[in-house]
XYZ file of C-alpha atoms in Angstrom:
309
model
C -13.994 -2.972 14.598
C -14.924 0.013 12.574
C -15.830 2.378 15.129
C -12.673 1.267 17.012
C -10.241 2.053 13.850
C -12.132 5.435 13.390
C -11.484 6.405 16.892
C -7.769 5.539 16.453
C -7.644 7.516 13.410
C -9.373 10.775 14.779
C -6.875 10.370 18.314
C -3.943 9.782 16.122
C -5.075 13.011 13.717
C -5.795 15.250 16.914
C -2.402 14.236 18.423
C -0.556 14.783 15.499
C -1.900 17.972 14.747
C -1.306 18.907 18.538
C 2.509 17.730 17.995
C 3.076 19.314 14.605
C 1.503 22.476 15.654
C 3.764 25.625 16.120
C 6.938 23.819 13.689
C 9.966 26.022 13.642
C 12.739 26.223 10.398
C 15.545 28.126 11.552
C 14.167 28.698 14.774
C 11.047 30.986 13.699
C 7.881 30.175 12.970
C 7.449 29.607 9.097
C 5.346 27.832 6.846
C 6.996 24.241 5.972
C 5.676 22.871 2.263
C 6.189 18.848 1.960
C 6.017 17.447 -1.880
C 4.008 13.938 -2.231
C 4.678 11.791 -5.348
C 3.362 8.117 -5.912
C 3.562 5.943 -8.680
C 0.173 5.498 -10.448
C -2.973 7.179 -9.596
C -4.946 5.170 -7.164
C -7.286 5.780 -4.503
C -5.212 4.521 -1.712
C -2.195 6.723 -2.744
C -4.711 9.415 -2.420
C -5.789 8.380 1.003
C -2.442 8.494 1.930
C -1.795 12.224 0.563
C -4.936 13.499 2.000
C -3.983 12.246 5.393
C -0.530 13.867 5.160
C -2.670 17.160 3.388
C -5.028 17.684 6.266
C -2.505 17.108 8.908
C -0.020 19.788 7.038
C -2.760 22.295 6.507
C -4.024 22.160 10.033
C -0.242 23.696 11.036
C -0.470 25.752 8.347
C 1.699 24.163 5.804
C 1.269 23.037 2.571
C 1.845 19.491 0.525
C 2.414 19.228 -2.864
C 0.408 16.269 -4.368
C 1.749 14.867 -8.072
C 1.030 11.744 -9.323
C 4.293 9.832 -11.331
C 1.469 8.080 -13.531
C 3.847 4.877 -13.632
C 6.853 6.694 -15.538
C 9.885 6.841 -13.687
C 11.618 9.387 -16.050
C 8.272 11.763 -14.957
C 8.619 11.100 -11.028
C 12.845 12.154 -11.671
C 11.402 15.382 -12.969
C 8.770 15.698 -9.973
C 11.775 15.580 -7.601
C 13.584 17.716 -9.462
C 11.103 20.691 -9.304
C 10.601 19.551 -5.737
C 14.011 20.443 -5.051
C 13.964 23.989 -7.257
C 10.625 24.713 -5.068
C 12.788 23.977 -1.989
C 10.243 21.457 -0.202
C 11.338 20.480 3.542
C 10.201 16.936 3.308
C 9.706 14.691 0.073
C 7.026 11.937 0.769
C 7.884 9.147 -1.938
C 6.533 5.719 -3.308
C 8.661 4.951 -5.925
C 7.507 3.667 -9.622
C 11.240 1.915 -9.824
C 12.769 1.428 -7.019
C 15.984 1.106 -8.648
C 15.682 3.573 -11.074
C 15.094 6.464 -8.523
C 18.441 6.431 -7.201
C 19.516 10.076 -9.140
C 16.727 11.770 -7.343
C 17.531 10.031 -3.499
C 21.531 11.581 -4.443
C 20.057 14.450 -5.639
C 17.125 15.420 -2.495
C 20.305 13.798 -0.294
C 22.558 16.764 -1.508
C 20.210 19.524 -1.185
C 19.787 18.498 2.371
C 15.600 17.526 1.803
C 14.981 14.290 3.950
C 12.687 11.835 1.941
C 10.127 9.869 4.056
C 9.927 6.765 1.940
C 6.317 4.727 1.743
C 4.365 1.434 0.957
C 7.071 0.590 -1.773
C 10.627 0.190 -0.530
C 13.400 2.530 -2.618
C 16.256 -0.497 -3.523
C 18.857 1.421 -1.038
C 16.937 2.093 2.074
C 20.467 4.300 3.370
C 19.563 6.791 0.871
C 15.848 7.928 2.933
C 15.482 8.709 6.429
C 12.477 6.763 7.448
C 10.538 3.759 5.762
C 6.686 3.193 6.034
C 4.627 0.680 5.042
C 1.986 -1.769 5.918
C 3.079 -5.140 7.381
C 3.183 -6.828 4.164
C 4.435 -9.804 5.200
C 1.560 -9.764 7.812
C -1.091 -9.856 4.768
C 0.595 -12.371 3.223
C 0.193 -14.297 6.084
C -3.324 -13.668 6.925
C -4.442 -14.349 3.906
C -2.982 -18.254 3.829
C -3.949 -18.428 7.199
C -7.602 -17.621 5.692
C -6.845 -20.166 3.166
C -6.119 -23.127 5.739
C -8.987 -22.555 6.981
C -11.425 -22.690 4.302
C -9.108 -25.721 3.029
C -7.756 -27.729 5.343
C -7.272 -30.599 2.836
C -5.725 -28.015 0.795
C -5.591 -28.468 -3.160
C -4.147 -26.757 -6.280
C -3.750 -22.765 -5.849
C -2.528 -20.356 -8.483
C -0.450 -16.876 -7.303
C -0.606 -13.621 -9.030
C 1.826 -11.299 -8.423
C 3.850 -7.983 -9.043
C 7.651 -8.904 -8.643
C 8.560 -5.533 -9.574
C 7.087 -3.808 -6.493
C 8.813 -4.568 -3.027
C 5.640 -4.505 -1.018
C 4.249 -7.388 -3.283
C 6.948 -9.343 -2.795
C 6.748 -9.546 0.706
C 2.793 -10.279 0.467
C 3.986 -13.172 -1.817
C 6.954 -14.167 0.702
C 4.587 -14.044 3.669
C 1.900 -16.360 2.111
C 4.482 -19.107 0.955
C 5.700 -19.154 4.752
C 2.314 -19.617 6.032
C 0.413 -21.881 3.807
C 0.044 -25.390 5.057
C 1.949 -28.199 3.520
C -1.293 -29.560 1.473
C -1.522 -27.097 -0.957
C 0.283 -27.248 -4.165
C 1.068 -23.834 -6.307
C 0.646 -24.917 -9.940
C 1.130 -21.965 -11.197
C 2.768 -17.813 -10.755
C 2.277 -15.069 -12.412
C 2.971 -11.488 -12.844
C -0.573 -9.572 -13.252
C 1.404 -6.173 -12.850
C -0.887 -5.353 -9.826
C -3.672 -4.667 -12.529
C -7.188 -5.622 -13.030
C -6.766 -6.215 -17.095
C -3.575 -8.203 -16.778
C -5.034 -10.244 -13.924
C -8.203 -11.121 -15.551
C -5.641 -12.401 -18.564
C -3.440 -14.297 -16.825
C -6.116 -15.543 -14.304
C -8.252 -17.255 -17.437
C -5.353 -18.952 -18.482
C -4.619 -20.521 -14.840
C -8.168 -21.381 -14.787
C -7.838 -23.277 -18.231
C -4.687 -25.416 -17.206
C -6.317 -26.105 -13.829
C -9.593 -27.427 -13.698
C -9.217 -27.976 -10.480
C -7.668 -24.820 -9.113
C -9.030 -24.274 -5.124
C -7.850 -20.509 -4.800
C -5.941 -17.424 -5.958
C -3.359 -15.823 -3.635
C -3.123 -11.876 -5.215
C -1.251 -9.317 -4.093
C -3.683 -6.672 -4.137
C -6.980 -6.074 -4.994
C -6.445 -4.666 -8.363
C -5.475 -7.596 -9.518
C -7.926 -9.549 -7.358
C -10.337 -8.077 -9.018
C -8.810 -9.179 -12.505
C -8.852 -12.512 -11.137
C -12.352 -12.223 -9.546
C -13.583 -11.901 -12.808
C -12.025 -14.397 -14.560
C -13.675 -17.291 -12.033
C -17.257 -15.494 -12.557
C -16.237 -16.194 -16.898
C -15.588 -19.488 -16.426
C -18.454 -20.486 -13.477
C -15.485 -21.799 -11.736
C -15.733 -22.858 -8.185
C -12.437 -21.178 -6.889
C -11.930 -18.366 -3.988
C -9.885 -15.188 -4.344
C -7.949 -13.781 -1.689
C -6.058 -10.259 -2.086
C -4.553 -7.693 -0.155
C -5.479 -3.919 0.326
C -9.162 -3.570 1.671
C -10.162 -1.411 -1.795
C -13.591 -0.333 -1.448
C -14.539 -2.783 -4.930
C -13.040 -5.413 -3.441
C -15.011 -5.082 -0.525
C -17.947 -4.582 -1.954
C -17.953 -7.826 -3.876
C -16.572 -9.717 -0.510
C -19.789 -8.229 1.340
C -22.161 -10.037 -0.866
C -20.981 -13.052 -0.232
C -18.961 -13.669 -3.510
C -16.206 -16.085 -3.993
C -13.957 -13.252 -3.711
C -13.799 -14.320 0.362
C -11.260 -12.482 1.663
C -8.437 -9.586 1.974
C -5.856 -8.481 3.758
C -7.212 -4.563 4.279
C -4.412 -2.098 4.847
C -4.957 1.261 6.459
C -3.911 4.302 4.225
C -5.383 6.517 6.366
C -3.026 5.292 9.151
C 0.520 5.586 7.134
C -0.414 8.765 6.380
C -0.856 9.721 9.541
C 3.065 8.358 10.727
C 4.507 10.002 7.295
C 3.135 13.430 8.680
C 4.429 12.252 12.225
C 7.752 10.969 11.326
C 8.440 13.993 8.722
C 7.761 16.532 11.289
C 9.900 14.642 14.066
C 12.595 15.017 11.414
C 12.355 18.747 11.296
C 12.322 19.351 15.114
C 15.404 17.748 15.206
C 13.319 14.721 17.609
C 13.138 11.154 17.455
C 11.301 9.066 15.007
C 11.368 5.887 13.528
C 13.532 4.490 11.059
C 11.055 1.803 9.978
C 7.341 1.836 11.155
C 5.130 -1.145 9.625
C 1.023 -0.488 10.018
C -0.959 -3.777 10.886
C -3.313 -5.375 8.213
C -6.280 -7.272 9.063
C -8.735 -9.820 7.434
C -11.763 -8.221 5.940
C -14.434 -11.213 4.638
C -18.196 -11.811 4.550
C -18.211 -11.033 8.570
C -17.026 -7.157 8.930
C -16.893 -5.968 5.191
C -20.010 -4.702 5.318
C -18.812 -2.555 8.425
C -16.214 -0.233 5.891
C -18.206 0.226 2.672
C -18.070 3.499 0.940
C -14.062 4.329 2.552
C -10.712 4.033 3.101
C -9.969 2.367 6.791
Protein backbone atom coordinates (compact mmCIF):
# COMPACT_ATOMS: atom_id res chain seq x y z
CA UNK A 1 0.00 0.00 0.00
CA UNK A 2 2.72 2.46 0.62
CA UNK A 3 4.77 2.04 -2.31
CA UNK A 4 1.52 2.06 -4.36
CA UNK A 5 0.33 5.63 -2.84
CA UNK A 6 3.95 6.96 -3.40
CA UNK A 7 3.86 6.00 -6.97
CA UNK A 8 0.47 7.76 -7.37
CA UNK A 9 1.80 10.73 -5.77
CA UNK A 10 5.12 11.06 -7.86
CA UNK A 11 2.73 10.25 -11.40
CA UNK A 12 0.22 12.71 -10.21
CA UNK A 13 3.28 15.43 -9.33
CA UNK A 14 5.07 14.68 -12.79
CA UNK A 15 1.72 15.09 -14.64
CA UNK A 16 0.81 18.06 -13.03
CA UNK A 17 3.91 19.73 -13.44
CA UNK A 18 3.82 18.56 -17.21
CA UNK A 19 0.16 20.23 -17.41
CA UNK A 20 0.92 23.40 -15.48
CA UNK A 21 4.08 23.93 -17.31
CA UNK A 22 4.30 26.90 -19.84
CA UNK A 23 0.84 28.86 -17.97
CA UNK A 24 -0.10 31.94 -19.88
CA UNK A 25 -1.93 35.39 -18.13
CA UNK A 26 -2.96 37.50 -20.84
CA UNK A 27 -1.71 35.32 -23.35
CA UNK A 28 2.21 35.62 -22.53
CA UNK A 29 4.18 33.76 -20.57
CA UNK A 30 4.37 35.29 -16.94
CA UNK A 31 5.00 34.25 -13.60
CA UNK A 32 1.51 33.39 -11.75
CA UNK A 33 1.87 33.84 -7.62
CA UNK A 34 -1.05 31.77 -5.70
CA UNK A 35 -1.59 32.91 -1.80
CA UNK A 36 -2.23 29.79 0.72
CA UNK A 37 -3.93 30.53 4.08
CA UNK A 38 -5.21 27.82 6.64
CA UNK A 39 -6.58 28.08 9.88
CA UNK A 40 -4.14 26.90 12.61
CA UNK A 41 -0.70 25.74 12.11
CA UNK A 42 -0.59 22.06 11.61
CA UNK A 43 1.45 19.68 9.85
CA UNK A 44 -1.10 18.51 7.45
CA UNK A 45 -1.98 22.13 6.36
CA UNK A 46 1.65 22.24 5.65
CA UNK A 47 1.63 19.11 3.61
CA UNK A 48 -0.94 20.53 1.74
CA UNK A 49 1.00 23.97 0.98
CA UNK A 50 4.15 22.24 0.17
CA UNK A 51 2.43 20.12 -2.38
CA UNK A 52 0.80 23.18 -4.00
CA UNK A 53 4.64 25.03 -3.36
CA UNK A 54 6.63 22.47 -5.26
CA UNK A 55 4.16 22.06 -7.99
CA UNK A 56 4.05 26.14 -8.42
CA UNK A 57 7.78 26.48 -8.27
CA UNK A 58 8.47 23.76 -10.75
CA UNK A 59 6.46 26.26 -13.47
CA UNK A 60 8.09 28.90 -12.09
CA UNK A 61 5.56 30.50 -9.92
CA UNK A 62 5.36 31.34 -6.58
CA UNK A 63 2.79 30.56 -3.44
CA UNK A 64 2.38 32.57 -0.67
CA UNK A 65 2.14 30.43 2.56
CA UNK A 66 0.43 32.33 5.87
CA UNK A 67 -0.92 30.67 8.56
CA UNK A 68 -4.53 32.38 10.09
CA UNK A 69 -3.33 30.93 13.60
CA UNK A 70 -7.19 30.29 14.40
CA UNK A 71 -8.25 34.14 14.23
CA UNK A 72 -10.61 34.90 11.67
CA UNK A 73 -10.20 38.75 11.94
CA UNK A 74 -6.17 37.78 10.99
CA UNK A 75 -7.09 35.40 7.91
CA UNK A 76 -9.65 38.76 6.65
CA UNK A 77 -6.41 40.69 6.71
CA UNK A 78 -4.35 37.78 4.88
CA UNK A 79 -6.88 38.07 2.03
CA UNK A 80 -6.82 41.43 2.04
CA UNK A 81 -3.03 41.83 1.32
CA UNK A 82 -3.57 38.88 -0.97
CA UNK A 83 -5.68 40.96 -3.01
CA UNK A 84 -3.27 44.36 -2.78
CA UNK A 85 -0.36 41.76 -3.89
CA UNK A 86 -2.68 40.81 -6.80
CA UNK A 87 -2.41 36.84 -6.35
CA UNK A 88 -4.09 34.78 -9.36
CA UNK A 89 -5.44 32.06 -7.20
CA UNK A 90 -6.29 32.16 -3.32
CA UNK A 91 -6.00 28.57 -1.81
CA UNK A 92 -8.28 28.78 1.45
CA UNK A 93 -9.32 26.64 4.57
CA UNK A 94 -11.30 28.77 6.44
CA UNK A 95 -11.01 29.36 10.47
CA UNK A 96 -14.99 30.44 10.27
CA UNK A 97 -16.64 29.44 7.68
CA UNK A 98 -19.23 31.92 8.18
CA UNK A 99 -17.30 34.63 9.18
CA UNK A 100 -15.16 34.71 5.91
CA UNK A 101 -17.84 35.82 3.78
CA UNK A 102 -16.26 39.76 3.40
CA UNK A 103 -13.13 38.29 2.00
CA UNK A 104 -15.08 35.53 -0.66
CA UNK A 105 -17.13 39.24 -1.82
CA UNK A 106 -14.11 40.87 -1.68
CA UNK A 107 -11.41 38.13 -3.83
CA UNK A 108 -15.02 37.67 -5.91
CA UNK A 109 -14.81 41.44 -6.95
CA UNK A 110 -11.27 41.69 -7.75
CA UNK A 111 -11.80 38.86 -10.12
CA UNK A 112 -9.15 36.24 -7.90
CA UNK A 113 -10.84 32.70 -8.02
CA UNK A 114 -10.51 30.99 -4.51
CA UNK A 115 -9.89 27.18 -4.58
CA UNK A 116 -11.58 26.29 -1.34
CA UNK A 117 -10.07 23.13 0.88
CA UNK A 118 -10.61 20.42 3.65
CA UNK A 119 -13.07 22.88 5.46
CA UNK A 120 -16.14 23.92 3.50
CA UNK A 121 -16.68 28.07 3.31
CA UNK A 122 -20.75 28.25 4.56
CA UNK A 123 -21.69 29.53 0.80
CA UNK A 124 -19.96 27.18 -1.50
CA UNK A 125 -21.36 29.80 -4.69
CA UNK A 126 -18.95 32.23 -3.46
CA UNK A 127 -15.48 29.75 -4.54
CA UNK A 128 -14.90 28.12 -7.70
CA UNK A 129 -13.87 24.68 -6.72
CA UNK A 130 -14.18 22.65 -3.34
CA UNK A 131 -11.58 20.01 -2.11
CA UNK A 132 -11.52 17.85 0.50
CA UNK A 133 -11.08 14.37 1.71
CA UNK A 134 -14.14 12.06 1.69
CA UNK A 135 -15.11 12.83 5.11
CA UNK A 136 -18.01 11.09 5.21
CA UNK A 137 -15.92 8.09 3.91
CA UNK A 138 -13.76 8.23 7.31
CA UNK A 139 -16.56 8.44 9.22
CA UNK A 140 -17.63 5.44 7.84
CA UNK A 141 -14.57 3.43 7.95
CA UNK A 142 -13.96 4.04 11.12
CA UNK A 143 -17.56 2.45 12.51
CA UNK A 144 -17.11 -0.05 10.08
CA UNK A 145 -13.69 -0.74 12.11
CA UNK A 146 -15.75 -0.53 15.14
CA UNK A 147 -18.33 -3.39 14.12
CA UNK A 148 -15.82 -5.30 13.72
CA UNK A 149 -13.87 -5.27 16.77
CA UNK A 150 -17.50 -5.18 18.49
CA UNK A 151 -19.95 -6.96 17.06
CA UNK A 152 -22.00 -7.11 20.30
CA UNK A 153 -21.44 -3.52 20.35
CA UNK A 154 -21.60 -1.55 23.81
CA UNK A 155 -21.46 2.03 25.18
CA UNK A 156 -19.26 4.51 22.88
CA UNK A 157 -18.53 8.14 23.59
CA UNK A 158 -18.00 10.82 20.38
CA UNK A 159 -15.72 13.72 20.38
CA UNK A 160 -16.16 16.19 18.06
CA UNK A 161 -15.59 19.73 16.44
CA UNK A 162 -19.13 21.04 15.34
CA UNK A 163 -17.65 24.16 14.29
CA UNK A 164 -15.60 22.73 11.40
CA UNK A 165 -17.61 21.31 8.32
CA UNK A 166 -15.24 18.49 7.60
CA UNK A 167 -15.86 17.16 11.24
CA UNK A 168 -19.20 17.16 10.88
CA UNK A 169 -19.38 15.00 8.12
CA UNK A 170 -16.78 12.48 9.88
CA UNK A 171 -19.40 12.59 12.73
CA UNK A 172 -22.46 12.22 10.16
CA UNK A 173 -20.73 9.36 8.37
CA UNK A 174 -20.03 7.28 11.56
CA UNK A 175 -23.69 7.62 12.97
CA UNK A 176 -24.88 6.18 9.45
CA UNK A 177 -22.63 3.32 9.65
CA UNK A 178 -22.47 2.07 13.13
CA UNK A 179 -24.48 -1.02 13.80
CA UNK A 180 -27.64 -0.88 15.77
CA UNK A 181 -25.88 -2.40 19.10
CA UNK A 182 -24.00 0.35 20.08
CA UNK A 183 -25.31 3.01 22.26
CA UNK A 184 -23.63 6.76 22.25
CA UNK A 185 -23.78 7.84 25.90
CA UNK A 186 -22.22 10.65 25.45
CA UNK A 187 -20.88 13.91 22.68
CA UNK A 188 -18.67 16.27 22.96
CA UNK A 189 -16.92 19.13 21.48
CA UNK A 190 -12.94 18.59 22.05
CA UNK A 191 -12.34 21.60 19.55
CA UNK A 192 -10.23 19.18 17.37
CA UNK A 193 -7.49 19.55 20.17
CA UNK A 194 -5.35 17.28 22.12
CA UNK A 195 -5.82 19.38 25.65
CA UNK A 196 -9.56 19.72 25.30
CA UNK A 197 -9.88 16.07 24.30
CA UNK A 198 -7.90 14.66 27.05
CA UNK A 199 -10.51 16.93 29.35
CA UNK A 200 -13.51 16.01 28.07
CA UNK A 201 -12.38 12.36 27.37
CA UNK A 202 -11.63 11.83 31.43
CA UNK A 203 -14.89 12.95 32.17
CA UNK A 204 -16.66 10.37 29.62
CA UNK A 205 -14.46 7.84 31.08
CA UNK A 206 -15.72 8.73 34.71
CA UNK A 207 -19.56 8.57 33.85
CA UNK A 208 -18.94 5.38 31.85
CA UNK A 209 -17.25 2.67 33.37
CA UNK A 210 -18.07 0.76 30.82
CA UNK A 211 -17.35 2.85 27.76
CA UNK A 212 -16.18 0.24 24.61
CA UNK A 213 -14.73 3.08 22.25
CA UNK A 214 -14.18 6.70 21.22
CA UNK A 215 -15.30 7.86 17.75
CA UNK A 216 -12.89 11.33 17.19
CA UNK A 217 -12.78 13.35 14.51
CA UNK A 218 -9.23 13.68 14.09
CA UNK A 219 -6.25 12.70 15.56
CA UNK A 220 -5.58 15.73 17.56
CA UNK A 221 -8.12 15.07 19.56
CA UNK A 222 -7.59 11.30 19.41
CA UNK A 223 -4.70 11.80 20.88
CA UNK A 224 -6.38 13.87 23.81
CA UNK A 225 -8.53 11.01 24.20
CA UNK A 226 -5.74 8.38 23.84
CA UNK A 227 -4.40 9.69 26.79
CA UNK A 228 -7.08 9.95 28.91
CA UNK A 229 -7.78 5.84 28.63
CA UNK A 230 -3.85 5.27 29.37
CA UNK A 231 -4.83 7.78 32.99
CA UNK A 232 -7.44 5.81 33.89
CA UNK A 233 -6.03 1.98 32.78
CA UNK A 234 -9.25 1.85 31.00
CA UNK A 235 -9.93 -0.90 28.60
CA UNK A 236 -11.49 1.27 25.73
CA UNK A 237 -10.27 1.71 21.87
CA UNK A 238 -9.82 5.03 20.08
CA UNK A 239 -10.57 5.52 16.62
CA UNK A 240 -9.78 8.99 14.76
CA UNK A 241 -9.43 10.37 11.51
CA UNK A 242 -6.36 11.96 9.68
CA UNK A 243 -3.37 9.40 9.55
CA UNK A 244 -1.03 12.10 11.76
CA UNK A 245 2.28 10.69 12.05
CA UNK A 246 1.66 10.54 16.37
CA UNK A 247 -1.25 8.91 15.86
CA UNK A 248 0.32 6.42 13.89
CA UNK A 249 2.98 5.89 15.77
CA UNK A 250 1.04 4.91 18.85
CA UNK A 251 -1.41 2.65 16.47
CA UNK A 252 1.91 0.78 15.26
CA UNK A 253 2.72 -0.45 18.66
CA UNK A 254 -0.13 -2.04 19.14
CA UNK A 255 -1.90 0.50 21.52
CA UNK A 256 -5.52 0.78 22.17
CA UNK A 257 -5.48 3.64 19.94
CA UNK A 258 -6.52 0.82 16.98
CA UNK A 259 -7.39 2.66 14.27
CA UNK A 260 -7.75 5.87 11.81
CA UNK A 261 -9.15 7.01 9.01
CA UNK A 262 -5.65 8.43 7.22
CA UNK A 263 -6.29 11.21 4.75
CA UNK A 264 -3.83 12.12 2.04
CA UNK A 265 -2.59 15.83 2.19
CA UNK A 266 -0.17 15.23 -0.14
CA UNK A 267 -2.93 14.24 -2.64
CA UNK A 268 -5.36 17.49 -2.20
CA UNK A 269 -2.59 19.38 -2.73
CA UNK A 270 -1.82 18.00 -5.66
CA UNK A 271 -5.78 18.66 -7.25
CA UNK A 272 -5.66 22.38 -5.59
CA UNK A 273 -2.51 23.00 -7.88
CA UNK A 274 -4.45 21.03 -10.70
CA UNK A 275 -7.78 22.57 -10.40
CA UNK A 276 -6.25 26.27 -9.82
CA UNK A 277 -4.27 26.07 -12.91
CA UNK A 278 -7.27 24.55 -15.03
CA UNK A 279 -8.96 27.73 -13.83
CA UNK A 280 -6.41 30.00 -15.36
CA UNK A 281 -6.22 28.26 -18.80
CA UNK A 282 -9.62 28.92 -19.11
CA UNK A 283 -10.07 24.55 -19.08
CA UNK A 284 -12.17 22.30 -17.27
CA UNK A 285 -11.94 21.32 -13.71
CA UNK A 286 -13.92 20.18 -11.05
CA UNK A 287 -16.33 21.86 -9.03
CA UNK A 288 -16.06 19.40 -6.13
CA UNK A 289 -13.23 16.72 -5.97
CA UNK A 290 -13.33 14.47 -2.64
CA UNK A 291 -9.76 12.39 -1.99
CA UNK A 292 -10.36 8.75 -0.60
CA UNK A 293 -9.40 7.92 3.09
CA UNK A 294 -8.36 4.62 4.17
CA UNK A 295 -7.98 2.56 7.46
CA UNK A 296 -4.55 2.70 8.92
CA UNK A 297 -4.30 0.07 12.20
CA UNK A 298 -1.77 -2.34 13.72
CA UNK A 299 -1.50 -4.07 10.01
CA UNK A 300 0.02 -1.19 7.58
CA UNK A 301 0.88 1.69 10.11
CA UNK A 302 4.08 0.68 10.40
CA UNK A 303 4.34 0.98 6.46
CA UNK A 304 3.95 5.27 6.70
CA UNK A 305 5.96 6.22 9.80
CA UNK A 306 8.03 9.29 9.71
CA UNK A 307 5.36 11.15 6.74
CA UNK A 308 2.56 12.52 5.37
CA UNK A 309 0.72 9.86 2.82
Amino acid sequence: MKKKILVIGLIAVIVCGSLFAGGTKDGAKDKRVFGYTYWAASDFFETIGQSIKEIAESNGDECIIIDAQQDNQRQLDIIDDFIVRGVDVVFLNPVDRDGIRPALLALREAGIPVVNFDTSVADLSLVASYIASDNTGAGRICAEALNKAFPQGGAIAILDYPANSACLDRTEGFKAAINSNFRIVAQQDAQGKPGPGLEKATDILTANPNLRAFFCVNDQSGMGAYGAVVEANANVLVYGVDGAPEAKQVIAQGTQYAGTAAQSPKQIGVKCAEVAYNILAGQPYDKEFYVPTFLMDINNAKDYLGFWQ
